[in-house]
Amino acid sequence: QKEVEQNSGPLSVPEGAIASLNCTYSDRGSQSFFWYRQYSGKSPELIMFIYSNGDKEDGRFTAQLNKASQYVSLLIRDSQPSDSATYLCAVNTWNAGNMLTFGGGTRLMVKP
Amino acid sequence: DGGITQSPKYLFRKEGQNVTLSCEQNLNHDAMYWYRQDPGQGLRLIYYSQIVNDFQKGDIAEGYSVSREKKESFPLTVTSAQKNPTAFYLCASSMKQGTEAFFGQGTRLTVV
């Protein structure tokens, strides 16, 4: 079982719609959860992090965490073509030395 | 400007040759990491370091070596023992292990 799993996509949404990206993790002891955006050929950039159950909003982005279900998601409201990228979920994994473990990423395509 | 600098951006290696990728940070971060990314794949951890003069192997350390003689620097050597080194190499740092990591711009290594 992979420690952090994401649907590879591509997830295609029309411009202006809400994009919902999902991530599940296996280590129940995980405390910190991160979302990164990676444009093709570029390095990942941090979008958001969340530590507590519930929602955390930052502009058009909302991270949602449910530790009981071992599930973290990223919602992008009013999606723009410039949001087209691969989104990586990262989780700190206590049973692997408190390292950040990355999912394989979900490719998002926002169509004009 | 604070940040993480990787060099070179592109690197070409001949068969049987060792090459060293540079990573420097001025964020005063304790932890530094090297990841490898293959096309369409997620990030795989090569080596990490929590403190000067200490480092540990990640999931795919074979054929690679590192040093951490200074807090700011964490160079990666790709040795001739690495049979398939063509990939995108990403260096990252974080305040402490398990906290949010920030990435350099990456080095694209190609075997010729």
mmCIF file of N, CA and C in Angstrom, chain A residues 32 34 36 38 41-46 49 51 88 92 96-100 102-104, chain B residues 9 33 35 37 41-43 45 48 88 90 97-106 108:
data_model
loop_
_atom_site.group_PDB
_atom_site.id
_atom_site.type_symbol
_atom_site.label_atom_id
_atom_site.label_comp_id
_atom_site.label_asym_id
_atom_site.label_seq_id
_atom_site.Cartn_x
_atom_site.Cartn_y
_atom_site.Cartn_z
ATOM 1 N N SER A 32 0.946 16.717 9.797
ATOM 2 C CA SER A 32 1.067 17.888 8.930
ATOM 3 C C SER A 32 0.816 17.483 7.486
ATOM 4 N N PHE A 34 0.412 18.991 3.353
ATOM 5 C CA PHE A 34 0.835 20.079 2.482
ATOM 6 C C PHE A 34 0.340 19.848 1.063
ATOM 7 N N TYR A 36 1.270 21.124 -2.843
ATOM 8 C CA TYR A 36 2.212 21.803 -3.715
ATOM 9 C C TYR A 36 1.640 21.824 -5.133
ATOM 10 N N GLN A 38 2.898 22.104 -9.154
ATOM 11 C CA GLN A 38 4.077 21.964 -10.000
ATOM 12 C C GLN A 38 3.679 22.133 -11.454
ATOM 13 N N GLY A 41 7.842 20.994 -16.021
ATOM 14 C CA GLY A 41 9.243 21.369 -16.150
ATOM 15 C C GLY A 41 9.772 22.255 -15.031
ATOM 16 N N LYS A 42 8.928 22.565 -14.065
ATOM 17 C CA LYS A 42 9.332 23.448 -12.964
ATOM 18 C C LYS A 42 9.355 22.670 -11.647
ATOM 19 N N SER A 43 9.849 23.335 -10.616
ATOM 20 C CA SER A 43 9.886 22.691 -9.300
ATOM 21 C C SER A 43 8.580 22.945 -8.555
ATOM 22 N N PRO A 44 8.260 22.113 -7.563
ATOM 23 C CA PRO A 44 7.022 22.301 -6.793
ATOM 24 C C PRO A 44 7.070 23.577 -5.962
ATOM 25 N N GLU A 45 5.916 24.223 -5.842
ATOM 26 C CA GLU A 45 5.803 25.395 -4.972
ATOM 27 C C GLU A 45 4.686 25.151 -3.966
ATOM 28 N N LEU A 46 4.927 25.540 -2.740
ATOM 29 C CA LEU A 46 3.971 25.310 -1.667
ATOM 30 C C LEU A 46 2.754 26.222 -1.841
ATOM 31 N N PHE A 49 -0.731 24.595 3.734
ATOM 32 C CA PHE A 49 -0.531 23.500 4.673
ATOM 33 C C PHE A 49 -1.677 23.531 5.685
ATOM 34 N N TYR A 51 -2.963 21.576 9.531
ATOM 35 C CA TYR A 51 -2.591 20.718 10.635
ATOM 36 C C TYR A 51 -3.805 20.176 11.387
ATOM 37 N N LEU A 88 0.598 18.201 -5.954
ATOM 38 C CA LEU A 88 1.205 17.157 -5.127
ATOM 39 C C LEU A 88 0.751 17.303 -3.687
ATOM 40 N N ASN A 92 3.532 14.440 6.469
ATOM 41 C CA ASN A 92 4.662 14.007 7.306
ATOM 42 C C ASN A 92 4.333 12.633 7.861
ATOM 43 N N ALA A 96 8.143 6.883 9.189
ATOM 44 C CA ALA A 96 9.289 6.967 8.272
ATOM 45 C C ALA A 96 10.201 8.109 8.710
ATOM 46 N N GLY A 97 10.341 8.283 10.020
ATOM 47 C CA GLY A 97 11.270 9.273 10.531
ATOM 48 C C GLY A 97 10.803 10.709 10.396
ATOM 49 N N ASN A 98 9.506 10.936 10.443
ATOM 50 C CA ASN A 98 8.946 12.287 10.338
ATOM 51 C C ASN A 98 9.332 12.950 9.033
ATOM 52 N N MET A 99 9.395 12.181 7.983
ATOM 53 C CA MET A 99 9.710 12.721 6.674
ATOM 54 C C MET A 99 8.438 13.162 5.966
ATOM 55 N N LEU A 100 8.614 14.053 5.009
ATOM 56 C CA LEU A 100 7.512 14.386 4.116
ATOM 57 C C LEU A 100 7.452 13.324 3.028
ATOM 58 N N PHE A 102 5.511 12.211 -0.415
ATOM 59 C CA PHE A 102 4.707 12.819 -1.472
ATOM 60 C C PHE A 102 3.858 11.782 -2.186
ATOM 61 N N GLY A 103 2.650 12.187 -2.550
ATOM 62 C CA GLY A 103 1.846 11.399 -3.456
ATOM 63 C C GLY A 103 2.352 11.584 -4.878
ATOM 64 N N GLY A 104 1.801 10.813 -5.795
ATOM 65 C CA GLY A 104 2.252 10.877 -7.180
ATOM 66 C C GLY A 104 1.758 12.085 -7.945
ATOM 67 N N LYS B 9 21.386 24.250 -14.058
ATOM 68 C CA LYS B 9 19.990 23.970 -14.401
ATOM 69 C C LYS B 9 19.904 22.729 -15.288
ATOM 70 N N TYR B 33 17.104 18.207 1.740
ATOM 71 C CA TYR B 33 16.665 16.960 1.098
ATOM 72 C C TYR B 33 17.056 16.960 -0.378
ATOM 73 N N TYR B 35 15.571 14.994 -3.852
ATOM 74 C CA TYR B 35 14.546 14.155 -4.456
ATOM 75 C C TYR B 35 14.877 13.945 -5.927
ATOM 76 N N GLN B 37 12.843 13.032 -9.581
ATOM 77 C CA GLN B 37 11.532 12.946 -10.231
ATOM 78 C C GLN B 37 11.719 12.472 -11.663
ATOM 79 N N GLN B 41 6.033 11.144 -12.858
ATOM 80 C CA GLN B 41 6.075 10.462 -11.562
ATOM 81 C C GLN B 41 6.127 11.466 -10.419
ATOM 82 N N GLY B 42 5.922 10.933 -9.207
ATOM 83 C CA GLY B 42 6.063 11.769 -8.021
ATOM 84 C C GLY B 42 7.521 11.904 -7.615
ATOM 85 N N LEU B 43 7.726 12.429 -6.416
ATOM 86 C CA LEU B 43 9.075 12.667 -5.905
ATOM 87 C C LEU B 43 9.538 11.473 -5.068
ATOM 88 N N LEU B 45 12.642 10.189 -2.488
ATOM 89 C CA LEU B 45 13.686 10.740 -1.629
ATOM 90 C C LEU B 45 14.992 9.977 -1.807
ATOM 91 N N TYR B 48 18.644 12.736 2.925
ATOM 92 C CA TYR B 48 18.238 13.897 3.690
ATOM 93 C C TYR B 48 19.215 14.129 4.831
ATOM 94 N N PHE B 88 14.993 14.478 -13.246
ATOM 95 C CA PHE B 88 14.930 15.845 -12.723
ATOM 96 C C PHE B 88 15.236 15.763 -11.230
ATOM 97 N N LEU B 90 15.680 17.483 -7.538
ATOM 98 C CA LEU B 90 15.157 18.603 -6.760
ATOM 99 C C LEU B 90 15.758 18.604 -5.364
ATOM 100 N N GLN B 97 12.858 18.888 10.203
ATOM 101 C CA GLN B 97 12.341 17.734 9.473
ATOM 102 C C GLN B 97 10.847 17.600 9.742
ATOM 103 N N GLY B 98 10.065 17.403 8.670
ATOM 104 C CA GLY B 98 8.631 17.219 8.801
ATOM 105 C C GLY B 98 7.818 18.480 8.648
ATOM 106 N N THR B 99 8.462 19.642 8.617
ATOM 107 C CA THR B 99 7.748 20.902 8.383
ATOM 108 C C THR B 99 7.754 21.224 6.893
ATOM 109 N N GLU B 100 7.082 22.321 6.537
ATOM 110 C CA GLU B 100 6.949 22.619 5.117
ATOM 111 C C GLU B 100 8.313 22.785 4.454
ATOM 112 N N ALA B 101 8.445 22.166 3.296
ATOM 113 C CA ALA B 101 9.696 22.192 2.555
ATOM 114 C C ALA B 101 9.578 23.130 1.365
ATOM 115 N N PHE B 102 10.679 23.788 1.053
ATOM 116 C CA PHE B 102 10.745 24.701 -0.082
ATOM 117 C C PHE B 102 11.805 24.177 -1.045
ATOM 118 N N PHE B 103 11.503 24.297 -2.327
ATOM 119 C CA PHE B 103 12.326 23.663 -3.348
ATOM 120 C C PHE B 103 13.174 24.660 -4.128
ATOM 121 N N GLY B 104 14.326 24.190 -4.581
ATOM 122 C CA GLY B 104 15.097 24.917 -5.573
ATOM 123 C C GLY B 104 14.479 24.717 -6.947
ATOM 124 N N GLN B 105 15.096 25.301 -7.958
ATOM 125 C CA GLN B 105 14.513 25.267 -9.305
ATOM 126 C C GLN B 105 14.800 23.965 -10.042
ATOM 127 N N GLY B 106 15.635 23.100 -9.454
ATOM 128 C CA GLY B 106 15.873 21.784 -10.033
ATOM 129 C C GLY B 106 17.032 21.741 -11.006
ATOM 130 N N ARG B 108 18.198 19.325 -14.298
ATOM 131 C CA ARG B 108 17.806 18.245 -15.210
ATOM 132 C C ARG B 108 19.072 17.572 -15.708
#
